[in-house]
mmCIF file of C-alpha atoms in Angstrom:
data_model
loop_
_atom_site.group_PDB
_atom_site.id
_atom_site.type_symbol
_atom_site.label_atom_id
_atom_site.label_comp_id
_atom_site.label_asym_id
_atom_site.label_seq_id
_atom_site.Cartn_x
_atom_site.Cartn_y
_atom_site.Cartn_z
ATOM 1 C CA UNK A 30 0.000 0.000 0.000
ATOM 2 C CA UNK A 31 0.686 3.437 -1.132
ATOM 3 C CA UNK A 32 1.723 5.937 2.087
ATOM 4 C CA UNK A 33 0.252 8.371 0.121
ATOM 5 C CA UNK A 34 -3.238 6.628 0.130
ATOM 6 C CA UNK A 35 -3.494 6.163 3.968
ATOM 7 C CA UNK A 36 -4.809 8.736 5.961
ATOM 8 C CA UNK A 37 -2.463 10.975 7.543
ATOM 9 C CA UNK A 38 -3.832 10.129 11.277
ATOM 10 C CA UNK A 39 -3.677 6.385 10.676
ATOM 11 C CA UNK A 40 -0.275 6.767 8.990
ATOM 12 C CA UNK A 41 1.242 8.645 12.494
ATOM 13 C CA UNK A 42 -0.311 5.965 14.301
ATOM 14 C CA UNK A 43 1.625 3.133 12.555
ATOM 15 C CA UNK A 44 4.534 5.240 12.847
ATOM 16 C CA UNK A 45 3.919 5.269 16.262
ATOM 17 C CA UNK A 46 3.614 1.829 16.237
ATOM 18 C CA UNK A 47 6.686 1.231 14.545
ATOM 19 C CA UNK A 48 8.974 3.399 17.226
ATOM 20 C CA UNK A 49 6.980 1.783 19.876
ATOM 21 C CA UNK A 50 8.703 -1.465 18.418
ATOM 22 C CA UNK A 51 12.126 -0.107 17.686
ATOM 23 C CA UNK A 52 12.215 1.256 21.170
ATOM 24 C CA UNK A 53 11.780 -2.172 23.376
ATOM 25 C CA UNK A 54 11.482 -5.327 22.194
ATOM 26 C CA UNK A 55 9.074 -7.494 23.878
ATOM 27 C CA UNK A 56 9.542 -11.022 25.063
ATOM 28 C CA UNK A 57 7.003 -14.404 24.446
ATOM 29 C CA UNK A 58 4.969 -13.070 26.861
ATOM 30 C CA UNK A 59 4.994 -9.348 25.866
ATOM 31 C CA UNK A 60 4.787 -8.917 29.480
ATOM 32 C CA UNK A 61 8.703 -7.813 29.862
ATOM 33 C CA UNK A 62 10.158 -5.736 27.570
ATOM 34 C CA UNK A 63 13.885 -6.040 26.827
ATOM 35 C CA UNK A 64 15.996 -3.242 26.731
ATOM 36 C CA UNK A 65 17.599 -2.490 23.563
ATOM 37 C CA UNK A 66 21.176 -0.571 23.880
ATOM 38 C CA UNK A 67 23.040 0.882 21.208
ATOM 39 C CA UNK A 68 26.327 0.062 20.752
ATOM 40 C CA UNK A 69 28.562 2.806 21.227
ATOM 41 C CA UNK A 70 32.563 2.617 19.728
ATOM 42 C CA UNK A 71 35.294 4.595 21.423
ATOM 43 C CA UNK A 72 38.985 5.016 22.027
ATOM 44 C CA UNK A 73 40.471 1.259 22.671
ATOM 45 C CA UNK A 74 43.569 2.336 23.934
ATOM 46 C CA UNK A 75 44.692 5.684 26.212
ATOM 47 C CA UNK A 76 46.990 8.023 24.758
ATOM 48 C CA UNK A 77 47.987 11.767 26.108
ATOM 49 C CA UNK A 78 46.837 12.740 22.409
ATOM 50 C CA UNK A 79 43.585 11.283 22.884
ATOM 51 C CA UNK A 80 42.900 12.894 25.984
ATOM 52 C CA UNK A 81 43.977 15.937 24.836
ATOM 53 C CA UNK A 82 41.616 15.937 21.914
ATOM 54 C CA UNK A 83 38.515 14.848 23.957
ATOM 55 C CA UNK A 84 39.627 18.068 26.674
ATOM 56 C CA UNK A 85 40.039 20.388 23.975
ATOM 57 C CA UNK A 86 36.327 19.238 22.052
ATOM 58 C CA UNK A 87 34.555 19.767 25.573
ATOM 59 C CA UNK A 88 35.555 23.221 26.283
ATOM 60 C CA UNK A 89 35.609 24.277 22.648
ATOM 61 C CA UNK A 90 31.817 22.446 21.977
ATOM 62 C CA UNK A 91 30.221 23.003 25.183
ATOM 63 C CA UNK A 92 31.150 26.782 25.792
ATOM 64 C CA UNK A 93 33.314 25.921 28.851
ATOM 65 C CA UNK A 94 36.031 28.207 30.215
ATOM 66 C CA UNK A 95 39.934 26.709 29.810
ATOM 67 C CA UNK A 96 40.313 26.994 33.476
ATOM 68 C CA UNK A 97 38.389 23.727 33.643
ATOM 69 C CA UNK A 98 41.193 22.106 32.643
ATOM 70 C CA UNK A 99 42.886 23.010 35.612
ATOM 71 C CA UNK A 100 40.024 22.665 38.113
ATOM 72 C CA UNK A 101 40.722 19.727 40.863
ATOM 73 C CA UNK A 102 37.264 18.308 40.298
ATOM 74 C CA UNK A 103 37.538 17.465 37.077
ATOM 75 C CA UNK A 104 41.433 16.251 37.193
ATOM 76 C CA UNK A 105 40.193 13.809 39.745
ATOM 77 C CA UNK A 106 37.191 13.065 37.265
ATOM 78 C CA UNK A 107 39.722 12.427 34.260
ATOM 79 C CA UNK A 108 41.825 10.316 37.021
ATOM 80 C CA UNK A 109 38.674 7.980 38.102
ATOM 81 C CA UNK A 110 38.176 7.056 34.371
ATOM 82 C CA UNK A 111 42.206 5.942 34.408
ATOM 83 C CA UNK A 112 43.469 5.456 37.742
ATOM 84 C CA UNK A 113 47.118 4.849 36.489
ATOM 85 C CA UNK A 114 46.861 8.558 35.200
ATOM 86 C CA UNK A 115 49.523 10.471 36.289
ATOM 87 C CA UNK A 116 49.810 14.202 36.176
ATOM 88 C CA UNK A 117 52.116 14.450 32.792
ATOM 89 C CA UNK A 118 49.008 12.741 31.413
ATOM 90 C CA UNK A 119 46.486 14.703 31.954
ATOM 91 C CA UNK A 120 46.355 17.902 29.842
ATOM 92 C CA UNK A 121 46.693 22.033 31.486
ATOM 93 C CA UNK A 122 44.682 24.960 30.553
ATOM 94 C CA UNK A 123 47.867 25.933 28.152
ATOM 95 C CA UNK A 124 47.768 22.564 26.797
ATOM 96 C CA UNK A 125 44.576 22.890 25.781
ATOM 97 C CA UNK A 126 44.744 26.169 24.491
ATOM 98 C CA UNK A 127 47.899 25.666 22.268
ATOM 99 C CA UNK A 128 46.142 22.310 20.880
ATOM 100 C CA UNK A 129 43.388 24.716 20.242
ATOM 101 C CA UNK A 130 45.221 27.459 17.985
ATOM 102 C CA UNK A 131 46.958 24.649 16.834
ATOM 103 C CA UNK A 132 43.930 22.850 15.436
ATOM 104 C CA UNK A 133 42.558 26.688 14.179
ATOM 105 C CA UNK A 134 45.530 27.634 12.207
ATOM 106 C CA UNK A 135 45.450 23.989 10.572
ATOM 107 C CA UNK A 136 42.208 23.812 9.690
ATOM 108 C CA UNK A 137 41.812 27.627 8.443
ATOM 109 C CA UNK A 138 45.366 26.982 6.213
ATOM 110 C CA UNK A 139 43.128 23.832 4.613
ATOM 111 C CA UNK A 140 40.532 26.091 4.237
ATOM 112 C CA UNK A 141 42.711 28.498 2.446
ATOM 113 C CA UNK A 142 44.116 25.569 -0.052
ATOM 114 C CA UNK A 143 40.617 24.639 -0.638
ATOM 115 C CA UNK A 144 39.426 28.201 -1.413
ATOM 116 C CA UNK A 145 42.621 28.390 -4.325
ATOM 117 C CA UNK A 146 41.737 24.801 -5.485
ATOM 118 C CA UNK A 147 37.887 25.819 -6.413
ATOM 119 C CA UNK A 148 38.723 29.370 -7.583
ATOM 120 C CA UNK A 149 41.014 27.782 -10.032
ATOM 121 C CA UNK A 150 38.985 25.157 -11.214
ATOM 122 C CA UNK A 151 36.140 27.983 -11.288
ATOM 123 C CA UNK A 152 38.682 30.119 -13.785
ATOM 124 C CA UNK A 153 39.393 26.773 -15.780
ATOM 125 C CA UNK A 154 35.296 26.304 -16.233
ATOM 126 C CA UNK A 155 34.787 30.148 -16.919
ATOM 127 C CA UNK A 156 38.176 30.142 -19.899
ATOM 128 C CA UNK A 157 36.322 27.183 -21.884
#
């Protein structure tokens, strides 16, 4: 059957349906329902890089200040997720902030290559 041909509040319905489905999956009984995680993929091994990296995205994504970096809290937060941590592992506020212009001036120079690349092939396209 057509979607087009079923009316629109029957069509939301089965829609509904369909999430209700997606979201638990029920047993023989459909008494229980079992609980359906998504499997979620992340760094296998620690490096100072990779710490780095996932520092610099959360104060640079979530609007947070580069003192957090440096706030005890959240050393001892980085340390309970890695107890063998030591303090050369974790990164500082300066850390984070030269990984940060780092990361700007490399991805504004690729910018800058890719703005030449399509201006040239935009002359090429105009000379024919």
């Amino acid at each position: 059957v057509n979607h087009w041909a079923i009316p629109r509040d029957t069509w939301r319905a089965m829609e509904a349906e369909k999430e209700e489905a997606k979201r638990g999956r029920g047993t023989k009984k459909q008494k229980q329902q079992q609980l359906d995680f998504k499997t979620m993929t992340g760094p296998r091994e620690f490096t100072r890089e990779g710490i780095l990296h996932a520092v610099a995205k959360l104060i640079a994504t979530n609007d947070q200040a580069l003192a957090l970096a440096d706030n005890a809290a959240f050393r001892n937060s980085l340390v309970s997720m890695r107890p063998k941590s030591t303090t050369f592992d974790l990164p500082s506020s300066y850390d984070v902030k030269v990984y940060l212009h780092n990361q700007f001036v490399k991805h504004m120079t690729e910018l800058k290559a890719t703005i030449t690349v399509s201006k040239q092939r935009l002359r090429i396209v105009e000379a024919c």
